[in-house]
Short mmCIF file of C-alpha atoms in Angstrom, two decimals:
data_model
loop_
_atom_site.label_atom_id
_atom_site.label_comp_id
_atom_site.label_asym_id
_atom_site.label_seq_id
_atom_site.Cartn_x
_atom_site.Cartn_y
_atom_site.Cartn_z
CA MET A 1 93.53 -192.59 115.60
CA SER A 2 95.10 -191.94 118.54
CA ASN A 3 98.34 -191.28 116.59
CA THR A 4 97.07 -189.72 113.55
CA GLU A 5 98.12 -185.55 113.86
CA LYS A 6 94.86 -184.20 114.57
CA ILE A 7 94.42 -179.98 113.06
CA ILE A 8 91.28 -178.14 113.82
CA ILE A 9 91.06 -174.84 111.54
CA VAL A 10 88.74 -172.12 112.81
CA VAL A 11 87.88 -168.72 110.98
CA LEU A 12 87.36 -166.49 113.29
CA GLY A 13 86.17 -162.29 113.21
CA ASN A 14 88.14 -160.05 115.21
CA TRP A 15 85.90 -159.68 117.99
CA SER A 16 87.42 -156.67 119.18
CA ASN A 17 84.12 -156.56 122.41
CA VAL A 18 84.84 -160.46 122.66
CA PRO A 19 87.58 -161.64 124.44
CA GLU A 20 88.21 -164.57 122.10
CA GLY A 21 88.49 -163.52 118.86
CA TRP A 22 90.96 -163.30 116.18
CA LYS A 23 93.17 -160.23 117.82
CA GLN A 24 92.80 -161.92 120.62
CA ILE A 25 94.84 -165.09 120.47
CA HIS A 26 96.47 -163.68 117.73
CA ASN A 27 98.13 -161.13 120.94
CA LYS A 28 98.59 -163.75 122.64
CA ILE A 29 100.73 -166.35 120.28
CA TYR A 30 102.63 -162.94 119.21
CA GLU A 31 102.86 -161.09 122.54
CA ASN A 32 105.22 -158.65 120.54
CA CYS A 33 102.93 -157.87 117.43
CA LYS A 34 99.48 -155.15 119.41
CA THR A 35 97.88 -154.68 116.07
CA TYR A 36 94.40 -152.66 115.62
CA ASN A 37 92.96 -155.27 112.97
CA LYS A 38 94.00 -157.98 111.48
CA CYS A 39 98.10 -158.28 111.54
CA VAL A 40 99.65 -158.76 107.86
CA ASN A 41 102.70 -160.79 109.07
CA HIS A 42 100.84 -163.33 111.23
CA GLU A 43 98.10 -164.43 108.72
CA ILE A 44 97.55 -167.40 110.01
CA LEU A 45 98.13 -168.22 113.89
CA THR A 46 99.04 -172.27 114.79
CA TYR A 47 99.17 -173.34 118.56
CA ASN A 48 100.28 -176.30 119.30
CA SER A 49 99.82 -178.21 122.32
CA ARG A 50 103.16 -179.91 124.07
CA ASN A 51 102.09 -183.31 122.87
CA THR A 52 102.31 -182.06 118.50
CA ASN A 53 99.67 -184.00 117.25
CA TYR A 54 97.25 -181.80 117.88
CA HIS A 55 97.33 -178.17 116.53
CA PHE A 56 95.13 -175.89 116.35
CA VAL A 57 94.85 -172.92 113.27
CA VAL A 58 93.02 -170.43 113.37
CA PHE A 59 91.73 -167.89 109.85
CA ASN A 60 91.11 -164.81 110.12
CA GLU A 61 87.38 -164.11 108.60
CA ASP A 62 88.04 -161.10 106.42
CA THR A 63 91.50 -163.23 104.31
CA ASP A 64 90.57 -162.82 101.06
CA PRO A 65 90.21 -165.18 99.54
CA ILE A 66 89.77 -168.06 102.33
CA GLY A 67 89.02 -171.09 100.80
CA LYS A 68 92.20 -170.84 98.41
CA GLU A 69 93.99 -169.91 102.26
CA VAL A 70 92.64 -173.09 103.54
CA VAL A 71 93.27 -175.04 100.78
CA ASN A 72 96.86 -174.29 100.18
CA PHE A 73 97.65 -174.60 103.86
CA ILE A 74 96.28 -178.42 103.78
CA ASN A 75 98.38 -179.17 101.63
CA GLY A 76 100.74 -177.22 102.60
CA THR A 77 101.07 -180.32 105.34
CA THR A 78 100.52 -184.33 104.84
CA ASN A 79 99.34 -187.40 106.81
CA LYS A 80 97.12 -185.32 109.15
CA GLN A 81 93.12 -184.95 109.65
CA PHE A 82 91.79 -182.00 109.14
CA ALA A 83 88.22 -180.58 111.37
CA ILE A 84 86.97 -176.81 110.29
CA ALA A 85 84.68 -174.32 112.19
CA VAL A 86 83.50 -171.36 110.10
CA HIS A 87 81.69 -168.32 112.43
CA TYR A 88 78.34 -167.72 111.48
CA ASN A 89 78.85 -164.14 110.85
CA SER A 90 80.96 -164.79 108.73
CA ASN A 91 79.39 -166.35 106.23
CA LYS A 92 82.20 -167.67 104.39
CA LEU A 93 81.28 -171.66 105.32
CA ASP A 94 80.43 -172.21 101.51
CA ASN A 95 83.60 -170.51 99.76
CA VAL A 96 85.45 -172.84 102.82
CA SER A 97 83.38 -176.25 102.36
CA ILE A 98 83.92 -174.91 98.28
CA ALA A 99 87.57 -175.41 98.79
CA VAL A 100 87.87 -178.57 100.44
CA ASN A 101 84.91 -180.52 99.29
CA ASN A 102 87.48 -183.20 97.07
CA LEU A 103 90.52 -183.22 99.95
CA GLY A 104 90.31 -186.71 101.20
CA ASN A 105 91.67 -185.48 104.70
CA VAL A 106 89.49 -183.02 105.20
CA TYR A 107 85.60 -183.56 107.87
CA THR A 108 83.04 -181.40 106.41
CA PRO A 109 83.18 -177.72 107.53
CA LYS A 110 80.56 -176.91 109.72
CA SER A 111 79.72 -173.95 110.89
CA PHE A 112 79.51 -172.00 115.08
CA SER A 113 77.37 -169.01 116.12
CA ARG A 114 78.30 -167.22 119.31
CA LEU A 115 75.11 -165.80 119.43
CA THR A 116 72.56 -169.54 120.04
CA ASP A 117 72.71 -172.42 121.94
CA ASP A 118 75.68 -173.63 120.48
CA GLN A 119 77.81 -177.50 120.98
CA ILE A 120 80.17 -176.25 118.48
CA TRP A 121 81.16 -172.32 119.93
CA LYS A 122 80.87 -174.01 123.60
CA ALA A 123 83.51 -176.10 122.78
CA LEU A 124 85.73 -173.31 120.52
CA ASN A 125 85.25 -171.39 123.93
CA ALA A 126 86.54 -172.92 126.06
CA LEU A 127 89.13 -173.95 123.47
CA LEU A 128 90.37 -170.31 123.14
CA GLU A 129 90.00 -169.30 126.16
CA CYS A 130 92.55 -171.60 127.70
CA ILE A 131 94.95 -170.85 125.16
CA CYS A 132 94.34 -167.56 126.21
CA LYS A 133 94.46 -168.43 129.73
CA SER A 134 97.39 -171.48 129.19
CA CYS A 135 95.46 -173.13 131.20
CA GLY A 136 96.82 -177.29 131.30
CA ASN A 137 93.36 -178.40 130.06
CA TYR A 138 94.02 -178.07 125.74
CA ASP A 139 94.28 -181.50 124.87
CA ILE A 140 91.20 -182.15 126.89
CA LEU A 141 89.61 -178.99 125.45
CA PHE A 142 90.55 -180.07 122.08
CA ASN A 143 89.21 -183.26 121.52
CA LYS A 144 86.83 -182.72 123.06
CA LEU A 145 86.09 -179.49 120.18
CA TRP A 146 87.06 -181.93 117.37
CA GLN A 147 84.26 -184.50 119.17
CA CYS A 148 81.81 -181.58 118.08
CA LEU A 149 83.80 -181.04 114.26
CA VAL A 150 83.80 -184.51 112.65
CA PRO A 151 81.01 -187.26 111.71
CA THR A 152 79.99 -189.42 114.65
CA SER A 153 79.55 -193.08 113.83
CA ILE A 154 75.71 -192.83 112.96
CA ASP A 155 76.62 -190.16 110.22
CA ILE A 156 79.09 -192.41 109.12
CA ALA A 157 76.91 -195.32 108.20
CA HIS A 158 74.51 -193.31 106.81
CA SER A 159 76.99 -191.60 104.07
CA LEU A 160 78.48 -195.14 103.51
CA ARG A 161 74.97 -197.11 103.62
CA SER A 162 73.98 -194.44 101.19
CA GLN A 163 77.42 -195.13 98.87
CA ILE A 164 76.84 -198.45 98.79
CA LEU A 165 73.65 -198.89 98.13
CA THR A 166 72.81 -196.35 95.64
CA PRO A 167 74.26 -197.76 92.37
CA PHE A 168 72.76 -200.47 93.10
CA ILE A 169 68.90 -199.05 92.69
CA PRO A 170 68.39 -198.81 89.75
CA PHE A 171 69.59 -202.48 89.39
CA HIS A 172 66.50 -202.77 91.39
CA LEU A 173 64.21 -200.57 89.63
CA TYR A 174 65.23 -202.08 86.47
CA CYS A 175 63.98 -205.69 87.40
CA GLN A 176 60.85 -205.11 88.28
CA ILE A 177 60.05 -202.92 85.40
CA ASN A 178 61.88 -206.03 83.44
CA ASN A 179 59.43 -208.83 85.48
CA GLU A 180 56.47 -206.52 85.19
CA ILE A 181 56.66 -206.56 81.08
CA LYS A 182 57.47 -210.51 80.70
CA LYS A 183 54.23 -210.66 82.89
CA THR A 184 51.98 -208.79 80.59
CA THR A 185 50.49 -210.25 77.35
CA ASP A 186 51.18 -205.91 75.55
CA ASP A 187 52.92 -206.85 72.70
CA LYS A 188 53.32 -203.29 72.28
CA LYS A 189 54.73 -202.64 75.18
CA LYS A 190 57.46 -205.90 75.22
CA SER A 191 58.54 -204.38 71.88
CA GLU A 192 59.12 -200.92 73.40
CA TRP A 193 60.96 -202.39 75.89
CA THR A 194 63.18 -204.06 74.39
CA GLN A 195 64.45 -200.39 73.53
CA GLU A 196 64.57 -199.03 76.40
CA SER A 197 65.79 -202.01 77.83
CA LYS A 198 68.55 -201.24 76.04
CA GLN A 199 69.80 -197.77 77.02
CA TRP A 200 68.65 -198.81 80.73
CA LYS A 201 71.46 -200.71 80.52
CA GLU A 202 73.69 -198.34 78.01
CA GLU A 203 72.77 -195.03 80.12
CA ILE A 204 72.24 -195.87 83.43
CA LEU A 205 73.49 -200.32 84.55
CA GLU A 206 77.01 -200.33 82.76
CA ILE A 207 78.26 -197.04 84.83
CA CYS A 208 75.66 -198.45 88.01
CA TYR A 209 77.73 -202.22 87.43
CA ALA A 210 81.29 -200.21 87.35
CA GLU A 211 80.49 -198.23 90.55
CA ILE A 212 79.14 -201.35 92.60
CA LYS A 213 83.30 -203.49 91.03
CA ARG A 214 84.52 -200.02 92.35
CA ILE A 215 83.32 -200.17 96.18
CA ASN A 216 84.39 -204.09 95.79
CA ASN A 217 87.96 -203.49 95.16
CA ASN A 218 88.08 -200.89 97.27
CA LYS A 219 86.62 -202.58 100.50
CA ILE A 220 84.03 -200.32 101.02
CA LEU A 221 82.00 -202.17 102.53
CA GLU A 222 84.52 -203.21 105.09
CA GLU A 223 84.54 -199.92 106.19
CA PHE A 224 81.06 -200.02 107.12
CA PHE A 225 80.95 -203.25 109.26
CA LYS A 226 84.38 -201.35 111.02
CA VAL A 227 81.76 -198.81 112.32
CA ALA A 228 79.48 -200.90 113.74
CA GLY A 229 83.07 -203.08 115.23
CA LYS A 230 82.08 -205.69 113.57
CA SER A 231 84.24 -207.84 110.75
CA GLN A 232 82.81 -209.15 107.64
CA ASN A 233 81.96 -212.63 107.69
CA GLU A 234 80.95 -213.56 103.70
CA LEU A 235 80.87 -211.74 101.16
CA PRO A 236 76.99 -211.03 99.91
CA GLU A 237 75.44 -212.61 97.69
CA LEU A 238 75.38 -209.83 94.88
CA PHE A 239 79.55 -208.74 95.05
CA ASN A 240 79.93 -213.20 94.00
CA HIS A 241 79.04 -212.60 90.32
CA LEU A 242 80.42 -209.27 89.34
CA SER A 243 83.92 -211.12 87.24
CA ASN A 244 82.13 -212.34 84.84
CA GLY A 245 81.09 -208.66 83.20
CA ILE A 246 76.99 -207.60 83.99
CA ASP A 247 75.43 -210.11 81.83
CA ASP A 248 76.19 -212.17 84.56
CA PHE A 249 75.31 -210.12 87.05
CA MET A 250 72.09 -209.66 85.53
CA LYS A 251 71.08 -213.60 85.13
CA ILE A 252 70.70 -213.49 89.56
CA ASP A 253 67.71 -212.60 90.96
CA LEU A 254 69.05 -208.37 91.80
CA ASP A 255 65.23 -207.73 92.89
CA SER A 256 65.23 -210.34 96.64
CA CYS A 257 69.38 -209.97 97.06
CA ILE A 258 68.76 -206.61 97.27
CA THR A 259 66.18 -205.97 99.38
CA THR A 260 67.83 -208.74 101.49
CA PHE A 261 70.95 -206.81 101.16
CA ALA A 262 69.62 -204.18 102.17
CA ASN A 263 68.06 -205.13 104.97
CA ASP A 264 71.43 -206.26 106.31
CA LEU A 265 72.88 -203.40 106.31
CA GLU A 266 69.90 -202.05 108.03
CA GLU A 267 70.71 -203.73 110.61
CA VAL A 268 73.58 -202.85 111.00
CA VAL A 269 73.43 -199.12 111.41
CA ASN A 270 70.23 -199.57 113.48
CA LEU A 271 72.74 -202.28 115.79
CA ILE A 272 74.85 -198.07 115.56
CA GLU A 273 71.77 -196.13 116.68
CA SER A 274 70.61 -198.44 119.58
CA GLY A 275 75.29 -198.12 120.34
CA ASP A 276 75.30 -201.26 120.45
CA GLN A 277 79.01 -202.68 118.83
CA ILE A 278 78.80 -206.64 118.62
CA MET B 1 46.93 -193.15 79.61
CA SER B 2 48.12 -190.14 80.98
CA ILE B 3 50.69 -188.29 79.52
CA VAL B 4 53.77 -187.96 81.76
CA THR B 5 56.16 -184.51 81.59
CA LYS B 6 59.30 -185.02 82.43
CA PRO B 7 58.90 -184.87 86.78
CA GLN B 8 60.95 -182.51 89.58
CA ILE B 9 62.49 -184.88 90.74
CA TYR B 10 65.96 -183.78 93.20
CA GLU B 11 68.54 -185.99 93.50
CA ASN B 12 72.29 -185.22 93.53
CA ASP B 13 73.05 -188.74 91.82
CA LYS B 14 72.81 -187.74 88.43
CA ILE B 15 72.37 -191.96 87.20
CA LEU B 16 69.88 -192.22 90.38
CA LYS B 17 68.51 -189.52 89.09
CA GLU B 18 67.76 -191.05 85.45
CA ALA B 19 66.20 -194.09 86.87
CA ILE B 20 63.54 -192.67 88.84
CA ILE B 21 62.45 -190.43 85.36
CA LYS B 22 62.77 -194.12 83.52
CA THR B 23 60.55 -195.84 86.12
CA LEU B 24 58.24 -193.34 86.21
CA PHE B 25 58.21 -193.18 81.96
CA SER B 26 57.84 -197.18 82.44
CA LEU B 27 54.87 -196.52 85.07
CA ASN B 28 53.29 -194.07 82.54
CA LYS B 29 53.05 -192.61 85.99
CA ALA B 30 52.03 -188.15 85.70
CA THR B 31 54.05 -186.58 88.52
CA ASP B 32 54.20 -182.88 87.01
CA ASN B 33 52.17 -181.81 89.94
CA SER B 34 54.09 -183.60 92.26
CA ILE B 35 58.21 -183.13 93.42
CA LEU B 36 60.20 -186.01 94.01
CA ILE B 37 63.38 -185.68 95.92
CA ASN B 38 66.10 -187.52 97.74
CA ILE B 39 66.16 -186.00 101.80
CA SER B 40 69.66 -185.87 100.85
CA TYR B 41 69.59 -183.33 98.04
CA SER B 42 71.53 -180.88 98.50
CA GLU B 43 72.17 -177.34 96.31
CA ASN B 44 75.40 -176.09 97.79
CA SER B 45 77.10 -176.23 101.40
CA ASN B 46 75.14 -178.11 103.80
CA GLY B 47 76.79 -176.58 106.51
CA ASN B 48 75.38 -178.60 109.46
CA THR B 49 71.72 -179.86 107.97
CA ILE B 50 71.73 -183.03 107.96
CA TYR B 51 68.65 -183.58 106.05
CA PRO B 52 69.01 -181.07 102.94
CA GLY B 53 66.53 -182.46 101.11
CA MET B 54 64.17 -181.17 103.77
CA LYS B 55 65.39 -178.47 104.24
CA TYR B 56 64.76 -177.62 101.18
CA ILE B 57 61.33 -178.38 100.63
CA LEU B 58 60.79 -176.59 104.12
CA HIS B 59 61.94 -173.22 102.91
CA LEU B 60 60.02 -173.50 99.90
CA ARG B 61 56.76 -174.29 101.57
CA GLY B 62 57.07 -171.72 104.24
CA GLU B 63 59.15 -168.44 101.71
CA HIS B 64 57.52 -168.74 99.46
CA ASN B 65 54.01 -170.50 99.49
CA ASP B 66 54.08 -173.53 97.92
CA THR B 67 51.60 -175.67 97.97
CA THR B 68 52.81 -178.66 95.73
CA PRO B 69 52.66 -182.47 96.83
CA VAL B 70 56.32 -183.92 98.07
CA LEU B 71 57.51 -187.73 97.58
CA PHE B 72 60.71 -187.58 99.80
CA TYR B 73 62.36 -191.30 99.70
CA GLY B 74 66.25 -191.98 101.43
CA TYR B 75 67.58 -194.81 102.91
CA VAL B 76 66.72 -194.10 106.43
CA ARG B 77 63.78 -195.37 108.19
CA ILE B 78 61.11 -193.33 108.63
CA GLU B 79 60.67 -194.41 112.71
CA TYR B 80 64.41 -193.16 112.92
CA LEU B 81 63.21 -189.77 111.13
CA LYS B 82 59.93 -189.40 112.97
CA LYS B 83 62.91 -188.71 116.49
CA LYS B 84 64.36 -186.22 114.82
CA PRO B 85 63.41 -182.54 114.74
CA GLU B 86 65.26 -181.90 111.44
CA ALA B 87 63.15 -184.07 109.88
CA SER B 88 59.45 -182.76 110.91
CA ILE B 89 57.71 -181.97 107.62
CA LEU B 90 57.20 -185.01 107.75
CA GLN B 91 53.96 -184.02 109.62
CA SER B 92 53.36 -181.13 106.71
CA PRO B 93 50.06 -181.57 104.27
CA ALA B 94 50.47 -183.79 100.96
CA VAL B 95 54.28 -184.46 102.45
CA GLU B 96 55.16 -188.75 102.31
CA TYR B 97 58.30 -191.11 102.69
CA ILE B 98 59.18 -193.81 100.90
CA GLN B 99 62.72 -195.69 101.91
CA MET B 100 64.84 -196.80 99.66
CA PRO B 101 65.37 -199.06 97.87
CA PHE B 102 61.39 -199.60 97.45
CA LYS B 103 58.95 -201.06 95.35
CA VAL B 104 58.21 -199.90 92.05
CA SER B 105 54.21 -200.02 93.47
CA GLU B 106 54.76 -198.81 96.72
CA LEU B 107 56.07 -195.43 94.65
CA ILE B 108 52.74 -195.57 92.76
CA ARG B 109 51.22 -195.62 95.59
CA ALA B 110 52.90 -192.81 96.90
CA ILE B 111 52.01 -190.51 94.18
CA ASP B 112 48.97 -191.83 93.52
CA ARG B 113 47.96 -190.53 97.56
CA LEU B 114 49.75 -187.14 96.38
CA GLN B 115 47.86 -187.05 93.28
CA ASP B 116 44.69 -187.90 95.65
CA ILE B 117 45.66 -185.00 97.30
CA ASN B 118 43.64 -181.43 96.60
CA ARG B 119 44.00 -177.55 97.38
CA ILE B 120 45.62 -177.89 100.77
CA SER B 121 45.38 -174.55 103.45
CA LYS B 122 48.85 -174.49 105.18
CA PRO B 123 51.83 -175.25 104.04
CA LEU B 124 53.54 -176.61 106.59
CA ASP B 125 52.58 -178.05 110.30
CA LYS B 126 52.71 -176.00 113.43
CA ASN B 127 56.66 -177.51 114.64
CA SER B 128 58.28 -176.17 110.58
CA GLN B 129 56.20 -173.40 110.90
CA LYS B 130 58.68 -172.97 114.70
CA ILE B 131 61.41 -173.68 112.90
CA LEU B 132 61.74 -171.60 109.71
CA LEU B 133 60.25 -168.57 112.31
CA GLU B 134 63.30 -169.08 114.84
CA GLU B 135 65.58 -169.38 111.23
CA LYS B 136 64.63 -165.86 110.57
CA LYS B 137 64.92 -164.70 113.86
CA GLU B 138 68.29 -165.88 114.19
CA LYS B 139 69.13 -164.87 110.42
CA ILE B 140 68.20 -161.09 112.23
CA ARG B 141 69.91 -161.56 115.36
CA SER B 142 73.09 -162.35 113.98
CA PHE B 143 72.99 -159.44 111.67
CA LYS B 144 72.56 -156.88 113.78
CA HIS B 145 75.49 -158.22 115.70
CA ARG B 146 77.50 -157.80 112.24
CA GLY B 147 76.02 -154.05 113.14
CA ASP B 148 76.90 -154.23 116.50
CA ASN B 149 80.11 -154.24 115.23
CA ILE B 150 80.51 -152.15 112.77
CA TYR B 151 79.57 -149.25 114.84
CA ARG B 152 81.77 -150.46 117.82
CA ALA B 153 84.50 -150.79 115.58
CA ILE B 154 83.08 -146.90 113.63
CA LEU B 155 83.10 -145.38 116.92
CA LEU B 156 86.41 -146.64 117.89
CA ASN B 157 88.17 -144.63 114.68
CA ALA B 158 86.02 -142.09 115.46
CA GLU B 159 87.63 -141.12 119.02
CA LEU B 160 91.00 -141.82 117.79
CA GLY B 161 90.48 -139.13 115.03
CA ARG B 162 88.78 -136.85 117.82
CA GLU B 163 92.26 -137.56 119.69
CA ALA B 164 94.08 -136.95 117.18
CA ILE B 165 92.94 -133.71 115.77
CA HIS B 166 93.44 -132.35 119.55
CA GLU B 167 97.00 -133.15 118.82
CA TYR B 168 97.25 -132.27 115.47
CA PRO B 169 93.44 -129.56 114.33
CA THR B 170 93.97 -128.93 110.70
CA LYS B 171 95.28 -132.69 109.50
CA TYR B 172 92.37 -135.04 108.32
CA PRO B 173 93.18 -137.71 111.40
CA GLY B 174 94.07 -140.77 108.91
CA GLN B 175 91.71 -143.33 111.70
CA LEU B 176 89.05 -142.17 109.35
CA ASP B 177 90.12 -144.00 106.83
CA ARG B 178 89.76 -147.34 108.28
CA ILE B 179 86.13 -146.49 108.46
CA LYS B 180 84.94 -148.46 104.64
CA ILE B 181 82.47 -147.78 102.62
CA GLU B 182 82.13 -150.86 100.86
CA ALA B 183 81.67 -152.30 104.82
CA ILE B 184 78.58 -149.56 104.69
CA ASN B 185 77.62 -151.15 101.04
CA GLY B 186 77.40 -154.46 101.81
CA TYR B 187 75.66 -154.13 105.43
CA LEU B 188 73.35 -152.51 103.64
CA LYS B 189 72.42 -154.42 100.45
CA GLU B 190 72.64 -157.53 103.12
CA TYR B 191 69.51 -156.39 104.86
CA LYS B 192 67.50 -155.97 101.71
CA ALA B 193 68.12 -159.18 101.07
CA LEU B 194 66.35 -159.48 104.91
CA LEU B 195 63.69 -156.95 104.10
CA PRO B 196 61.00 -159.50 103.97
CA PHE B 197 61.90 -161.52 106.70
CA VAL B 198 61.95 -158.49 109.07
CA LYS B 199 58.40 -157.52 107.65
CA THR B 200 56.80 -160.92 108.35
CA LEU B 201 58.04 -160.60 112.04
CA GLY B 202 56.74 -156.71 112.32
CA ILE B 203 59.26 -155.13 114.31
CA LYS B 204 58.46 -151.98 115.71
CA GLY B 205 60.50 -149.10 113.86
CA SER B 206 62.35 -151.31 110.61
CA ASP B 207 60.12 -149.14 108.25
CA ASP B 208 63.21 -145.78 109.15
CA ILE B 209 66.15 -148.39 108.87
CA ILE B 210 66.53 -147.87 105.24
CA GLN B 211 66.99 -144.39 105.83
CA HIS B 212 69.50 -145.32 108.78
CA LEU B 213 71.79 -147.36 106.82
CA LYS B 214 71.35 -144.13 104.00
CA ASN B 215 72.46 -141.82 105.87
CA ALA B 216 75.27 -143.57 107.42
CA LYS B 217 76.79 -144.26 104.32
CA LYS B 218 75.47 -140.49 103.51
CA SER B 219 77.73 -140.12 106.54
CA VAL B 220 80.61 -142.36 105.09
CA GLU B 221 80.49 -139.99 101.70
CA ILE B 222 81.32 -137.10 103.56
CA ILE B 223 84.36 -138.21 105.06
CA LYS B 224 85.62 -139.59 101.97
CA ALA B 225 85.15 -136.39 100.26
CA LYS B 226 87.44 -134.50 102.33
CA SER B 227 85.97 -131.70 101.48
CA SER B 228 84.91 -131.23 105.41
CA SER B 229 87.02 -129.83 108.16
CA PRO B 230 89.17 -132.39 110.12
CA ALA B 231 86.20 -131.80 113.19
CA GLU B 232 83.59 -132.57 110.74
CA ALA B 233 84.07 -135.35 109.64
CA VAL B 234 85.15 -137.09 113.04
CA LYS B 235 81.61 -136.08 113.64
CA LYS B 236 79.97 -137.32 110.32
CA ALA B 237 82.06 -140.77 111.84
CA ILE B 238 80.49 -140.48 115.16
CA ASP B 239 76.81 -140.05 113.52
CA CYS B 240 77.48 -143.07 111.08
CA ALA B 241 78.51 -145.41 114.02
CA GLY B 242 75.17 -143.54 115.66
CA GLU B 243 72.81 -144.57 112.54
CA ILE B 244 73.75 -147.97 112.46
CA LYS B 245 73.74 -148.04 116.69
CA LYS B 246 69.63 -147.36 115.84
CA VAL B 247 69.36 -150.13 113.02
CA CYS B 248 70.69 -152.24 115.61
CA ASP B 249 68.50 -150.73 118.82
CA ILE B 250 65.43 -151.86 116.62
CA LEU B 251 66.81 -155.30 115.54
CA SER B 252 67.64 -156.11 118.99
CA ARG B 253 63.43 -156.59 119.62
CA VAL B 254 63.56 -159.25 117.63
CA SER B 255 62.91 -161.97 120.90
CA LYS B 256 64.23 -165.56 121.33
CA GLY B 257 62.06 -168.18 121.57
#
């Protein structure tokens, strides 16, 4: 990660009554361009450290449409990671979030407020002061803000666990119902279930099976274990039955296997929560 | 046999949602008076919320006084959730949580517990009420903060305009063109959306706010019409700033905590 170029994008207001608004950053970077409000010649402000891996980019919240402008900027760069902070009062968080939603190299934007006890604002304020006063701690303060804006290990673990387990849940539900129907002596129920079972397979389980294969192919499970600093020793039982079609997959004891698999993932999440890494 | 109507399920993953619906149908489980919602359910941007589904219900209960029993589900274990202030709604009446993957028998038991509950008197627990109250106050403080910026910007332009007419008394000061009617209209519209929150907080003087904003708007309309003298236009700009300041002064009575 230390070699990855990081860019923090911030959407700021002018804050003419407060030293750390868009206007002040603009006047610092473009010292000879003292505009009253938003300068149309310098709409995107970029500040780099001597370590050129850390870039700080400021958009004015009056830029319209802000989402499109941010996306254009991001698409104009390559091989970088982006974290975004949007001034709460600008009401632009949704515009920006929706615009960057499908970009793989951008973390979910977060809002900050100068009015509350806000960790993001504290870190951002320190960085803005540093830029305005040309202090020597830019890289340290940049990374402090970066940590506030990107997901923590536990956030990533929860997100990946959800992504991995979700396509298994319909199989888990289906198997339980199927097992109950097998036990019943109600022939009408059994007959109705034959039709329902077909719908389950066609409308739901086939799609889930394809998603499980995608998760396996994209090594998302491996990514999950890496968050805990753990390497995946062996593939869970469930994934050993993916090559011969859904019917073969559904022959295994899915109820038990999925429950065990979920418990294994839970253990890893617990490890991360407790701050331990293997 | 219970009549199974389409349940209220809030789930972003369409396939999972369909699977839950089919499960309930197969179980002949009626849930028409319950809400099933994923703690991660989100209508739009999450912002800084980690459990948007819980926040959704917090607002549903707090702002609309909805007392529909709620069954939350998610992958997180309950012991972890209970430590999170964002999950305080778990303490509210007629709220249950089950962790995925769950046994269908567990799902049935949770729904049955909810359906056994008679009318609830208070939709939210005390902590959730506090959280919601603080959110409302925060919205009003942010609105007031924007008002401060608008007031200062208008006042600055008015003062620049006044300086300009000292030099050119008959020329309409261009600085007044920076005062935008759209800003006032937008601010007024925003206030109208906040009005229910303001009313619940019972802020002294808040009944006058809409009139102040309308007065501000009227002043800007006069300035834009350019039918008055430059000096009068500057005075109108100062009046406009004054009206916005009055609004901010009233709203500054919203305290923290």
